[in-house]
N, CA, C and O atoms as a GROMACS GRO file, in nm:
protein
  620
    1MET      N    1   8.542   6.751  11.282
    1MET     CA    2   8.406   6.736  11.331
    1MET      C    3   8.362   6.869  11.395
    1MET      O    4   8.434   6.925  11.478
    2SER      N    5   8.246   6.916  11.356
    2SER     CA    6   8.197   7.044  11.404
    2SER      C    7   8.128   7.030  11.539
    2SER      O    8   8.065   6.928  11.569
    3LEU      N    9   8.142   7.134  11.621
    3LEU     CA   10   8.070   7.138  11.748
    3LEU      C   11   7.921   7.162  11.728
    3LEU      O   12   7.839   7.120  11.809
    4VAL      N   13   7.888   7.230  11.619
    4VAL     CA   14   7.751   7.275  11.596
    4VAL      C   15   7.674   7.172  11.516
    4VAL      O   16   7.727   7.108  11.425
    5ARG      N   17   7.548   7.157  11.552
    5ARG     CA   18   7.459   7.071  11.474
    5ARG      C   19   7.323   7.140  11.463
    5ARG      O   20   7.289   7.227  11.542
    6ARG      N   21   7.247   7.098  11.364
    6ARG     CA   22   7.112   7.152  11.349
    6ARG      C   23   7.024   7.084  11.455
    6ARG      O   24   7.027   6.963  11.473
    7ALA      N   25   6.945   7.165  11.523
    7ALA     CA   26   6.858   7.113  11.628
    7ALA      C   27   6.746   7.027  11.569
    7ALA      O   28   6.701   7.049  11.456
    8GLN      N   29   6.705   6.930  11.646
    8GLN     CA   30   6.595   6.841  11.611
    8GLN      C   31   6.478   6.865  11.706
    8GLN      O   32   6.492   6.935  11.807
    9ALA      N   33   6.365   6.807  11.675
    9ALA     CA   34   6.246   6.823  11.760
    9ALA      C   35   6.275   6.780  11.904
    9ALA      O   36   6.219   6.836  11.998
   10ALA      N   37   6.360   6.680  11.921
   10ALA     CA   38   6.393   6.632  12.056
   10ALA      C   39   6.468   6.738  12.139
   10ALA      O   40   6.477   6.725  12.261
   11ASP      N   41   6.522   6.840  12.074
   11ASP     CA   42   6.593   6.947  12.144
   11ASP      C   43   6.501   7.060  12.191
   11ASP      O   44   6.546   7.153  12.257
   12ALA      N   45   6.374   7.051  12.160
   12ALA     CA   46   6.282   7.162  12.186
   12ALA      C   47   6.278   7.203  12.334
   12ALA      O   48   6.282   7.322  12.364
   13ALA      N   49   6.272   7.109  12.423
   13ALA     CA   50   6.264   7.143  12.566
   13ALA      C   51   6.391   7.215  12.612
   13ALA      O   52   6.383   7.308  12.692
   14GLU      N   53   6.505   7.173  12.564
   14GLU     CA   54   6.630   7.240  12.600
   14GLU      C   55   6.637   7.381  12.540
   14GLU      O   56   6.690   7.472  12.603
   15LEU      N   57   6.584   7.398  12.420
   15LEU     CA   58   6.580   7.532  12.360
   15LEU      C   59   6.490   7.625  12.442
   15LEU      O   60   6.522   7.743  12.459
   16VAL      N   61   6.380   7.573  12.491
   16VAL     CA   62   6.293   7.654  12.577
   16VAL      C   63   6.365   7.686  12.708
   16VAL      O   64   6.356   7.797  12.758
   17ARG      N   65   6.437   7.589  12.763
   17ARG     CA   66   6.512   7.613  12.887
   17ARG      C   67   6.613   7.725  12.867
   17ARG      O   68   6.625   7.814  12.951
   18LEU      N   69   6.686   7.721  12.757
   18LEU     CA   70   6.783   7.826  12.730
   18LEU      C   71   6.713   7.961  12.710
   18LEU      O   72   6.765   8.064  12.753
   19ARG      N   73   6.599   7.961  12.645
   19ARG     CA   74   6.524   8.086  12.626
   19ARG      C   75   6.481   8.144  12.760
   19ARG      O   76   6.480   8.266  12.778
   20GLU      N   77   6.445   8.058  12.854
   20GLU     CA   78   6.406   8.105  12.988
   20GLU      C   79   6.519   8.179  13.058
   20GLU      O   80   6.494   8.262  13.146
   21THR      N   81   6.644   8.149  13.021
   21THR     CA   82   6.756   8.216  13.087
   21THR      C   83   6.771   8.361  13.045
   21THR      O   84   6.837   8.438  13.114
   22VAL      N   85   6.710   8.400  12.934
   22VAL     CA   86   6.722   8.538  12.887
   22VAL      C   87   6.592   8.618  12.894
   22VAL      O   88   6.595   8.740  12.888
   23ILE      N   89   6.482   8.551  12.907
   23ILE     CA   90   6.354   8.621  12.920
   23ILE      C   91   6.331   8.649  13.067
   23ILE      O   92   6.322   8.557  13.148
   24THR      N   93   6.321   8.775  13.099
   24THR     CA   94   6.303   8.812  13.240
   24THR      C   95   6.156   8.841  13.266
   24THR      O   96   6.088   8.907  13.188
   25GLY      N   97   6.111   8.790  13.377
   25GLY     CA   98   5.975   8.816  13.420
   25GLY      C   99   5.871   8.739  13.340
   25GLY      O  100   5.895   8.697  13.226
   26GLY      N  101   5.759   8.722  13.400
   26GLY     CA  102   5.647   8.661  13.332
   26GLY      C  103   5.658   8.511  13.319
   26GLY      O  104   5.757   8.457  13.270
   27THR      N  105   5.556   8.447  13.362
   27THR     CA  106   5.543   8.304  13.339
   27THR      C  107   5.403   8.284  13.284
   27THR      O  108   5.320   8.375  13.287
   28GLY      N  109   5.378   8.172  13.236
   28GLY     CA  110   5.246   8.146  13.180
   28GLY      C  111   5.254   8.041  13.073
   28GLY      O  112   5.323   7.940  13.087
   29THR      N  113   5.182   8.066  12.966
   29THR     CA  114   5.171   7.964  12.863
   29THR      C  115   5.278   7.975  12.755
   29THR      O  116   5.281   7.892  12.664
   30TRP      N  117   5.365   8.076  12.762
   30TRP     CA  118   5.460   8.092  12.652
   30TRP      C  119   5.551   7.971  12.638
   30TRP      O  120   5.585   7.933  12.526
   31GLN      N  121   5.591   7.910  12.750
   31GLN     CA  122   5.681   7.795  12.742
   31GLN      C  123   5.614   7.678  12.669
   31GLN      O  124   5.676   7.614  12.583
   32LYS      N  125   5.489   7.651  12.703
   32LYS     CA  126   5.416   7.542  12.638
   32LYS      C  127   5.398   7.572  12.489
   32LYS      O  128   5.416   7.484  12.404
   33ASN      N  129   5.364   7.696  12.457
   33ASN     CA  130   5.346   7.735  12.317
   33ASN      C  131   5.478   7.727  12.241
   33ASN      O  132   5.481   7.678  12.128
   34ALA      N  133   5.586   7.775  12.301
   34ALA     CA  134   5.717   7.770  12.236
   34ALA      C  135   5.761   7.626  12.213
   34ALA      O  136   5.817   7.594  12.108
   35LEU      N  137   5.736   7.540  12.309
   35LEU     CA  138   5.771   7.399  12.296
   35LEU      C  139   5.699   7.337  12.176
   35LEU      O  140   5.760   7.267  12.096
   36ALA      N  141   5.570   7.363  12.163
   36ALA     CA  142   5.492   7.310  12.051
   36ALA      C  143   5.540   7.366  11.918
   36ALA      O  144   5.552   7.294  11.819
   37THR      N  145   5.569   7.496  11.915
   37THR     CA  146   5.617   7.558  11.792
   37THR      C  147   5.751   7.499  11.750
   37THR      O  148   5.771   7.465  11.634
   38LEU      N  149   5.843   7.487  11.845
   38LEU     CA  150   5.974   7.431  11.814
   38LEU      C  151   5.963   7.287  11.767
   38LEU      O  152   6.026   7.249  11.668
   39ARG      N  153   5.886   7.206  11.835
   39ARG     CA  154   5.871   7.066  11.794
   39ARG      C  155   5.817   7.056  11.651
   39ARG      O  156   5.866   6.976  11.571
   40ARG      N  157   5.718   7.138  11.621
   40ARG     CA  158   5.657   7.135  11.487
   40ARG      C  159   5.758   7.177  11.380
   40ARG      O  160   5.775   7.108  11.280
   41HIS      N  161   5.826   7.287  11.402
   41HIS     CA  162   5.918   7.339  11.300
   41HIS      C  163   6.046   7.256  11.290
   41HIS      O  164   6.097   7.234  11.180
   42LEU      N  165   6.098   7.211  11.402
   42LEU     CA  166   6.224   7.138  11.398
   42LEU      C  167   6.209   6.997  11.341
   42LEU      O  168   6.308   6.935  11.304
   43SER      N  169   6.087   6.947  11.334
   43SER     CA  170   6.065   6.815  11.274
   43SER      C  171   6.051   6.824  11.123
   43SER      O  172   6.043   6.720  11.056
   44ASP      N  173   6.047   6.945  11.067
   44ASP     CA  174   6.031   6.966  10.924
   44ASP      C  175   6.154   7.036  10.868
   44ASP      O  176   6.171   7.156  10.892
   45PRO      N  177   6.241   6.965  10.794
   45PRO     CA  178   6.363   7.028  10.742
   45PRO      C  179   6.337   7.145  10.648
   45PRO      O  180   6.425   7.229  10.628
   46ALA      N  181   6.218   7.152  10.590
   46ALA     CA  182   6.185   7.261  10.497
   46ALA      C  183   6.118   7.379  10.567
   46ALA      O  184   6.082   7.476  10.501
   47ALA      N  185   6.101   7.372  10.698
   47ALA     CA  186   6.034   7.478  10.773
   47ALA      C  187   6.110   7.609  10.762
   47ALA      O  188   6.229   7.611  10.730
   48SER      N  189   6.039   7.717  10.789
   48SER     CA  190   6.101   7.851  10.782
   48SER      C  191   6.163   7.892  10.916
   48SER      O  192   6.195   8.009  10.935
   49LEU      N  193   6.180   7.800  11.006
   49LEU     CA  194   6.246   7.823  11.135
   49LEU      C  195   6.351   7.715  11.153
   49LEU      O  196   6.326   7.597  11.126
   50ALA      N  197   6.469   7.755  11.199
   50ALA     CA  198   6.576   7.658  11.224
   50ALA      C  199   6.652   7.700  11.350
   50ALA      O  200   6.653   7.816  11.389
   51ALA      N  201   6.715   7.603  11.411
   51ALA     CA  202   6.799   7.628  11.528
   51ALA      C  203   6.928   7.548  11.512
   51ALA      O  204   6.929   7.436  11.462
   52TYR      N  205   7.035   7.610  11.557
   52TYR     CA  206   7.165   7.542  11.559
   52TYR      C  207   7.214   7.543  11.703
   52TYR      O  208   7.200   7.642  11.774
   53VAL      N  209   7.272   7.432  11.744
   53VAL     CA  210   7.305   7.413  11.886
   53VAL      C  211   7.443   7.353  11.902
   53VAL      O  212   7.500   7.294  11.810
   54VAL      N  213   7.496   7.372  12.023
   54VAL     CA  214   7.616   7.303  12.067
   54VAL      C  215   7.576   7.224  12.191
   54VAL      O  216   7.520   7.280  12.286
   55ASP      N  217   7.604   7.096  12.190
   55ASP     CA  218   7.575   7.012  12.306
   55ASP      C  219   7.672   7.046  12.419
   55ASP      O  220   7.790   7.074  12.395
   56ALA      N  221   7.623   7.044  12.542
   56ALA     CA  222   7.709   7.066  12.658
   56ALA      C  223   7.808   6.951  12.665
   56ALA      O  224   7.767   6.835  12.671
   57PRO      N  225   7.938   6.981  12.664
   57PRO     CA  226   8.037   6.873  12.658
   57PRO      C  227   8.041   6.784  12.781
   57PRO      O  228   8.084   6.669  12.772
   58ASP      N  229   7.996   6.835  12.894
   58ASP     CA  230   8.007   6.758  13.017
   58ASP      C  231   7.873   6.713  13.073
   58ASP      O  232   7.866   6.662  13.185
   59GLU      N  233   7.766   6.733  12.997
   59GLU     CA  234   7.632   6.697  13.046
   59GLU      C  235   7.553   6.633  12.933
   59GLU      O  236   7.537   6.693  12.826
   60SER      N  237   7.504   6.513  12.955
   60SER     CA  238   7.425   6.449  12.851
   60SER      C  239   7.286   6.512  12.845
   60SER      O  240   7.229   6.551  12.947
   61ASN      N  241   7.235   6.520  12.725
   61ASN     CA  242   7.100   6.574  12.698
   61ASN      C  243   7.084   6.720  12.738
   61ASN      O  244   6.971   6.764  12.760
   62ARG      N  245   7.193   6.795  12.747
   62ARG     CA  246   7.186   6.938  12.776
   62ARG      C  247   7.252   7.013  12.662
   62ARG      O  248   7.345   6.963  12.599
   63LEU      N  249   7.201   7.132  12.635
   63LEU     CA  250   7.262   7.217  12.534
   63LEU      C  251   7.345   7.325  12.603
   63LEU      O  252   7.307   7.378  12.707
   64ALA      N  253   7.459   7.355  12.542
   64ALA     CA  254   7.545   7.462  12.593
   64ALA      C  255   7.506   7.596  12.531
   64ALA      O  256   7.514   7.700  12.597
   65ALA      N  257   7.464   7.594  12.404
   65ALA     CA  258   7.433   7.718  12.335
   65ALA      C  259   7.339   7.691  12.219
   65ALA      O  260   7.324   7.578  12.172
   66CYS      N  261   7.275   7.800  12.174
   66CYS     CA  262   7.185   7.789  12.060
   66CYS      C  263   7.173   7.923  11.988
   66CYS      O  264   7.202   8.028  12.044
   67ALA      N  265   7.130   7.914  11.864
   67ALA     CA  266   7.087   8.031  11.786
   67ALA      C  267   6.966   7.985  11.706
   67ALA      O  268   6.973   7.885  11.634
   68VAL      N  269   6.857   8.057  11.719
   68VAL     CA  270   6.733   8.023  11.651
   68VAL      C  271   6.698   8.138  11.558
   68VAL      O  272   6.717   8.254  11.592
   69GLY      N  273   6.649   8.104  11.441
   69GLY     CA  274   6.610   8.207  11.346
   69GLY      C  275   6.494   8.162  11.261
   69GLY      O  276   6.463   8.043  11.253
   70ALA      N  277   6.431   8.258  11.198
   70ALA     CA  278   6.316   8.229  11.113
   70ALA      C  279   6.322   8.317  10.990
   70ALA      O  280   6.387   8.422  10.989
   71ILE      N  281   6.254   8.274  10.887
   71ILE     CA  282   6.240   8.352  10.765
   71ILE      C  283   6.101   8.412  10.764
   71ILE      O  284   6.001   8.341  10.773
   72ASP      N  285   6.097   8.544  10.753
   72ASP     CA  286   5.970   8.617  10.748
   72ASP      C  287   5.944   8.661  10.604
   72ASP      O  288   6.035   8.702  10.532
   73GLN      N  289   5.818   8.651  10.564
   73GLN     CA  290   5.779   8.704  10.434
   73GLN      C  291   5.723   8.844  10.455
   73GLN      O  292   5.623   8.862  10.525
   74ARG      N  293   5.787   8.941  10.395
   74ARG     CA  294   5.742   9.079  10.402
   74ARG      C  295   5.713   9.127  10.261
   74ARG      O  296   5.738   9.055  10.164
   75LEU      N  297   5.663   9.245  10.249
   75LEU     CA  298   5.637   9.301  10.118
   75LEU      C  299   5.771   9.333  10.051
   75LEU      O  300   5.861   9.387  10.114
   76GLU      N  301   5.782   9.301   9.925
   76GLU     CA  302   5.904   9.323   9.851
   76GLU      C  303   5.937   9.472   9.843
   76GLU      O  304   5.847   9.556   9.846
   77GLY      N  305   6.064   9.503   9.832
   77GLY     CA  306   6.110   9.641   9.819
   77GLY      C  307   6.247   9.645   9.756
   77GLY      O  308   6.305   9.540   9.724
   78HIS      N  309   6.300   9.766   9.738
   78HIS     CA  310   6.429   9.777   9.670
   78HIS      C  311   6.542   9.710   9.747
   78HIS      O  312   6.633   9.654   9.686
   79ALA      N  313   6.539   9.713   9.879
   79ALA     CA  314   6.645   9.652   9.958
   79ALA      C  315   6.630   9.500   9.968
   79ALA      O  316   6.725   9.429   9.999
   80CYS      N  317   6.509   9.453   9.942
   80CYS     CA  318   6.483   9.309   9.952
   80CYS      C  319   6.379   9.269   9.847
   80CYS      O  320   6.260   9.263   9.877
   81PRO      N  321   6.424   9.243   9.725
   81PRO     CA  322   6.331   9.217   9.616
   81PRO      C  323   6.244   9.092   9.634
   81PRO      O  324   6.138   9.082   9.574
   82THR      N  325   6.288   8.996   9.716
   82THR     CA  326   6.207   8.876   9.738
   82THR      C  327   6.108   8.894   9.852
   82THR      O  328   6.010   8.820   9.863
   83GLY      N  329   6.133   8.993   9.936
   83GLY     CA  330   6.050   9.014  10.054
   83GLY      C  331   6.081   8.919  10.168
   83GLY      O  332   6.022   8.929  10.276
   84GLN      N  333   6.173   8.827  10.146
   84GLN     CA  334   6.208   8.732  10.252
   84GLN      C  335   6.326   8.786  10.332
   84GLN      O  336   6.430   8.819  10.277
   85VAL      N  337   6.306   8.793  10.465
   85VAL     CA  338   6.406   8.847  10.555
   85VAL      C  339   6.428   8.747  10.668
   85VAL      O  340   6.333   8.691  10.723
   86GLY      N  341   6.553   8.726  10.700
   86GLY     CA  342   6.585   8.641  10.815
   86GLY      C  343   6.575   8.722  10.943
   86GLY      O  344   6.604   8.842  10.945
   87PHE      N  345   6.533   8.656  11.048
   87PHE     CA  346   6.530   8.720  11.180
   87PHE      C  347   6.591   8.624  11.280
   87PHE      O  348   6.550   8.509  11.290
   88VAL      N  349   6.690   8.673  11.352
   88VAL     CA  350   6.761   8.592  11.452
   88VAL      C  351   6.706   8.626  11.590
   88VAL      O  352   6.690   8.743  11.625
   89PHE      N  353   6.678   8.523  11.667
   89PHE     CA  354   6.634   8.543  11.805
   89PHE      C  355   6.684   8.426  11.888
   89PHE      O  356   6.723   8.322  11.834
   90ASN      N  357   6.682   8.443  12.016
   90ASN     CA  358   6.718   8.335  12.108
   90ASN      C  359   6.859   8.282  12.086
   90ASN      O  360   6.880   8.161  12.078
   91VAL      N  361   6.955   8.373  12.077
   91VAL     CA  362   7.096   8.333  12.078
   91VAL      C  363   7.139   8.334  12.224
   91VAL      O  364   7.145   8.439  12.288
   92THR      N  365   7.167   8.216  12.274
   92THR     CA  366   7.190   8.202  12.418
   92THR      C  367   7.301   8.100  12.443
   92THR      O  368   7.310   7.997  12.377
   93THR      N  369   7.383   8.132  12.541
   93THR     CA  370   7.481   8.035  12.590
   93THR      C  371   7.456   8.016  12.739
   93THR      O  372   7.446   8.113  12.815
   94ASP      N  373   7.447   7.892  12.780
   94ASP     CA  374   7.428   7.861  12.922
   94ASP      C  375   7.543   7.920  13.002
   94ASP      O  376   7.658   7.920  12.956
   95LEU      N  377   7.513   7.969  13.120
   95LEU     CA  378   7.610   8.042  13.201
   95LEU      C  379   7.743   7.967  13.218
   95LEU      O  380   7.849   8.028  13.208
   96GLY      N  381   7.739   7.840  13.243
   96GLY     CA  382   7.860   7.763  13.267
   96GLY      C  383   7.942   7.731  13.143
   96GLY      O  384   8.048   7.668  13.153
   97HIS      N  385   7.895   7.774  13.026
   97HIS     CA  386   7.964   7.740  12.900
   97HIS      C  387   8.001   7.863  12.818
   97HIS      O  388   8.033   7.851  12.700
   98ARG      N  389   7.998   7.980  12.879
   98ARG     CA  390   8.026   8.103  12.806
   98ARG      C  391   8.175   8.121  12.781
   98ARG      O  392   8.261   8.058  12.843
   99ARG      N  393   8.203   8.211  12.685
   99ARG     CA  394   8.340   8.251  12.647
   99ARG      C  395   8.418   8.136  12.582
   99ARG      O  396   8.541   8.129  12.595
  100ARG      N  397   8.347   8.048  12.513
  100ARG     CA  398   8.413   7.938  12.442
  100ARG      C  399   8.388   7.942  12.292
  100ARG      O  400   8.431   7.852  12.219
  101GLY      N  401   8.317   8.044  12.244
  101GLY     CA  402   8.289   8.057  12.102
  101GLY      C  403   8.166   7.982  12.055
  101GLY      O  404   8.141   7.972  11.935
  102TYR      N  405   8.087   7.930  12.148
  102TYR     CA  406   7.969   7.852  12.109
  102TYR      C  407   7.862   7.937  12.040
  102TYR      O  408   7.807   7.895  11.938
  103ALA      N  409   7.834   8.055  12.093
  103ALA     CA  410   7.731   8.140  12.031
  103ALA      C  411   7.775   8.180  11.891
  103ALA      O  412   7.694   8.181  11.798
  104ARG      N  413   7.902   8.214  11.875
  104ARG     CA  414   7.954   8.249  11.742
  104ARG      C  415   7.937   8.132  11.645
  104ARG      O  416   7.892   8.152  11.532
  105ALA      N  417   7.972   8.013  11.688
  105ALA     CA  418   7.961   7.895  11.601
  105ALA      C  419   7.815   7.870  11.563
  105ALA      O  420   7.785   7.839  11.448
  106CYS      N  421   7.724   7.884  11.659
  106CYS     CA  422   7.582   7.866  11.629
  106CYS      C  423   7.533   7.973  11.531
  106CYS      O  424   7.458   7.943  11.438
  107MET      N  425   7.575   8.098  11.552
  107MET     CA  426   7.536   8.206  11.463
  107MET      C  427   7.590   8.184  11.322
  107MET      O  428   7.518   8.206  11.224
  108GLN      N  429   7.713   8.141  11.310
  108GLN     CA  430   7.770   8.116  11.178
  108GLN      C  431   7.692   8.007  11.105
  108GLN      O  432   7.669   8.018  10.984
  109ALA      N  433   7.653   7.904  11.176
  109ALA     CA  434   7.574   7.796  11.113
  109ALA      C  435   7.436   7.848  11.073
  109ALA      O  436   7.386   7.815  10.965
  110LEU      N  437   7.374   7.929  11.158
  110LEU     CA  438   7.242   7.984  11.125
  110LEU      C  439   7.252   8.078  11.005
  110LEU      O  440   7.165   8.074  10.917
  111LEU      N  441   7.354   8.161  11.000
  111LEU     CA  442   7.372   8.251  10.886
  111LEU      C  443   7.394   8.172  10.757
  111LEU      O  444   7.345   8.212  10.651
  112ALA      N  445   7.467   8.063  10.764
  112ALA     CA  446   7.486   7.977  10.647
  112ALA      C  447   7.353   7.917  10.602
  112ALA      O  448   7.328   7.905  10.482
  113TRP      N  449   7.267   7.879  10.698
  113TRP     CA  450   7.135   7.826  10.664
  113TRP      C  451   7.053   7.932  10.591
  113TRP      O  452   6.991   7.904  10.488
  114PHE      N  453   7.054   8.056  10.644
  114PHE     CA  454   6.983   8.164  10.576
  114PHE      C  455   7.035   8.179  10.432
  114PHE      O  456   6.957   8.190  10.338
  115GLN      N  457   7.165   8.178  10.417
  115GLN     CA  458   7.225   8.197  10.286
  115GLN      C  459   7.185   8.085  10.190
  115GLN      O  460   7.155   8.111  10.073
  116ARG      N  461   7.186   7.961  10.238
  116ARG     CA  462   7.142   7.849  10.153
  116ARG      C  463   6.997   7.863  10.111
  116ARG      O  464   6.958   7.815  10.004
  117ARG      N  465   6.917   7.930  10.193
  117ARG     CA  466   6.775   7.950  10.162
  117ARG      C  467   6.753   8.075  10.076
  117ARG      O  468   6.638   8.109  10.045
  118GLY      N  469   6.860   8.143  10.036
  118GLY     CA  470   6.848   8.259   9.948
  118GLY      C  471   6.820   8.389  10.020
  118GLY      O  472   6.784   8.488   9.956
  119ILE      N  473   6.835   8.391  10.150
  119ILE     CA  474   6.808   8.511  10.229
  119ILE      C  475   6.929   8.604  10.219
  119ILE      O  476   7.043   8.562  10.240
  120THR      N  477   6.903   8.732  10.186
  120THR     CA  478   7.012   8.828  10.171
  120THR      C  479   7.010   8.936  10.278
  120THR      O  480   7.106   9.012  10.289
  121LEU      N  481   6.903   8.946  10.357
  121LEU     CA  482   6.894   9.040  10.468
  121LEU      C  483   6.859   8.963  10.594
  121LEU      O  484   6.768   8.881  10.594
  122VAL      N  485   6.931   8.991  10.702
  122VAL     CA  486   6.905   8.926  10.830
  122VAL      C  487   6.900   9.035  10.937
  122VAL      O  488   6.992   9.116  10.949
  123ASP      N  489   6.793   9.035  11.015
  123ASP     CA  490   6.775   9.131  11.124
  123ASP      C  491   6.787   9.061  11.258
  123ASP      O  492   6.765   8.941  11.270
  124LEU      N  493   6.822   9.140  11.359
  124LEU     CA  494   6.820   9.092  11.497
  124LEU      C  495   6.817   9.211  11.590
  124LEU      O  496   6.844   9.324  11.550
  125ARG      N  497   6.783   9.184  11.712
  125ARG     CA  498   6.795   9.280  11.821
  125ARG      C  499   6.889   9.218  11.922
  125ARG      O  500   6.889   9.097  11.943
  126CYS      N  501   6.970   9.303  11.984
  126CYS     CA  502   7.067   9.245  12.076
  126CYS      C  503   7.092   9.336  12.195
  126CYS      O  504   7.059   9.454  12.195
  127SER      N  505   7.150   9.276  12.295
  127SER     CA  506   7.192   9.350  12.414
  127SER      C  507   7.324   9.420  12.383
  127SER      O  508   7.396   9.379  12.292
  128PRO      N  509   7.356   9.524  12.458
  128PRO     CA  510   7.486   9.590  12.439
  128PRO      C  511   7.604   9.493  12.456
  128PRO      O  512   7.706   9.508  12.389
  129GLU      N  513   7.590   9.395  12.544
  129GLU     CA  514   7.698   9.299  12.568
  129GLU      C  515   7.722   9.210  12.445
  129GLU      O  516   7.835   9.167  12.420
  130ALA      N  517   7.617   9.182  12.370
  130ALA     CA  518   7.629   9.094  12.254
  130ALA      C  519   7.665   9.167  12.125
  130ALA      O  520   7.701   9.104  12.026
  131GLU      N  521   7.656   9.299  12.127
  131GLU     CA  522   7.679   9.376  12.005
  131GLU      C  523   7.816   9.350  11.940
  131GLU      O  524   7.822   9.340  11.818
  132PRO      N  525   7.926   9.337  12.016
  132PRO     CA  526   8.054   9.310  11.950
  132PRO      C  527   8.054   9.179  11.870
  132PRO      O  528   8.115   9.172  11.763
  133LEU      N  529   7.988   9.077  11.920
  133LEU     CA  530   7.980   8.951  11.845
  133LEU      C  531   7.912   8.974  11.712
  133LEU      O  532   7.963   8.933  11.607
  134TYR      N  533   7.796   9.039  11.714
  134TYR     CA  534   7.720   9.059  11.591
  134TYR      C  535   7.794   9.152  11.495
  134TYR      O  536   7.792   9.129  11.374
  135ARG      N  537   7.857   9.255  11.546
  135ARG     CA  538   7.937   9.343  11.459
  135ARG      C  539   8.049   9.264  11.392
  135ARG      O  540   8.077   9.285  11.274
  136SER      N  541   8.113   9.174  11.466
  136SER     CA  542   8.222   9.095  11.408
  136SER      C  543   8.174   9.001  11.299
  136SER      O  544   8.252   8.957  11.214
  137LEU      N  545   8.044   8.969  11.300
  137LEU     CA  546   7.985   8.885  11.197
  137LEU      C  547   7.932   8.966  11.079
  137LEU      O  548   7.881   8.910  10.982
  138GLY      N  549   7.943   9.100  11.088
  138GLY     CA  550   7.902   9.186  10.977
  138GLY      C  551   7.774   9.264  10.997
  138GLY      O  552   7.735   9.341  10.910
  139PHE      N  553   7.707   9.247  11.110
  139PHE     CA  554   7.585   9.323  11.138
  139PHE      C  555   7.619   9.468  11.163
  139PHE      O  556   7.725   9.499  11.218
  140VAL      N  557   7.530   9.557  11.124
  140VAL     CA  558   7.546   9.700  11.148
  140VAL      C  559   7.419   9.753  11.215
  140VAL      O  560   7.310   9.699  11.195
  141CYS      N  561   7.435   9.858  11.294
  141CYS     CA  562   7.320   9.922  11.356
  141CYS      C  563   7.245  10.003  11.251
  141CYS      O  564   7.306  10.068  11.166
  142LEU      N  565   7.114   9.998  11.256
  142LEU     CA  566   7.030  10.072  11.163
  142LEU      C  567   6.991  10.206  11.225
  142LEU      O  568   6.982  10.217  11.347
  143PRO      N  569   6.968  10.306  11.142
  143PRO     CA  570   6.930  10.437  11.196
  143PRO      C  571   6.785  10.442  11.244
  143PRO      O  572   6.748  10.530  11.322
  144ASP      N  573   6.703  10.350  11.196
  144ASP     CA  574   6.561  10.352  11.232
  144ASP      C  575   6.539  10.288  11.368
  144ASP      O  576   6.579  10.174  11.390
  145PRO      N  577   6.475  10.361  11.459
  145PRO     CA  578   6.446  10.299  11.589
  145PRO      C  579   6.332  10.199  11.574
  145PRO      O  580   6.240  10.217  11.494
  146ALA      N  581   6.339  10.096  11.652
  146ALA     CA  582   6.231   9.998  11.655
  146ALA      C  583   6.121  10.049  11.746
  146ALA      O  584   6.147  10.116  11.846
  147MET      N  585   6.000  10.019  11.710
  147MET     CA  586   5.885  10.054  11.794
  147MET      C  587   5.795   9.932  11.804
  147MET      O  588   5.800   9.844  11.718
  148ARG      N  589   5.713   9.927  11.907
  148ARG     CA  590   5.623   9.813  11.926
  148ARG      C  591   5.495   9.861  11.992
  148ARG      O  592   5.496   9.951  12.076
  149LEU      N  593   5.385   9.799  11.954
  149LEU     CA  594   5.255   9.821  12.016
  149LEU      C  595   5.203   9.685  12.058
  149LEU      O  596   5.197   9.593  11.976
  150ALA      N  597   5.165   9.671  12.182
  150ALA     CA  598   5.106   9.547  12.231
  150ALA      C  599   4.954   9.564  12.230
  150ALA      O  600   4.899   9.640  12.309
  151LEU      N  601   4.890   9.492  12.141
  151LEU     CA  602   4.744   9.495  12.132
  151LEU      C  603   4.684   9.397  12.232
  151LEU      O  604   4.741   9.290  12.255
  152PRO      N  605   4.571   9.430  12.291
  152PRO     CA  606   4.508   9.335  12.383
  152PRO      C  607   4.457   9.211  12.308
  152PRO      O  608   4.411   9.220  12.195
  153ALA      N  609   4.466   9.099  12.372
  153ALA     CA  610   4.417   8.975  12.313
  153ALA      C  611   4.265   8.978  12.311
  153ALA      O  612   4.202   9.034  12.401
  154ASP      N  613   4.207   8.917  12.210
  154ASP     CA  614   4.061   8.907  12.204
  154ASP      C  615   4.012   8.817  12.315
  154ASP      O  616   4.079   8.722  12.356
  155GLY      N  617   3.894   8.850  12.362
  155GLY     CA  618   3.829   8.760  12.454
  155GLY      C  619   3.839   8.797  12.595
  155GLY      O  620   3.787   8.726  12.681
   0.00000   0.00000   0.00000
C-alpha cells in the first residue's frame, strides 16, 4: 500500500495551508483564489493540474506533504515538439513530518502523472536546500537565468 495518493477537491484547504508555510509575506486574496482553483481542478480527473499528497499519519484530516504540478501549453519547438511542459510547484512537507521521504514520494507520483500524460519536459524552481532532492530525481540546472516582470493590475 502506497503512502501517496492523488489529492481530491476535499484536500484543497490543506494544500493551501501547506502552501502558506512556504510563501513568505503578503496576505490577501491569494488563499481564497488558490482554494477555488484547487477545488475546480482537483474535482476533474482530466484537468491539467494535479496534486499528490501524503496524509499525516498521526493527525486526521491533515496532510504531511504534497507536490502540485500543472501542464502548460507553450509554443512548440525542437526541445518540446508538443509544446506541452510540466511545471512543478508547491512541493512542501509540514515541519513535523520532514526527513521521512514524503516529498520524494509525492514528486515521484507527480512525475509519473506527467509521464502518463505524455509530458517529456518538466520545469521547476527550487530552494538550495531542495536542490539535492530534485537532482536525485534527474533534474538539472539550466544555463538560462529566469526573469520576471510584475505588471500592474488593471483598474
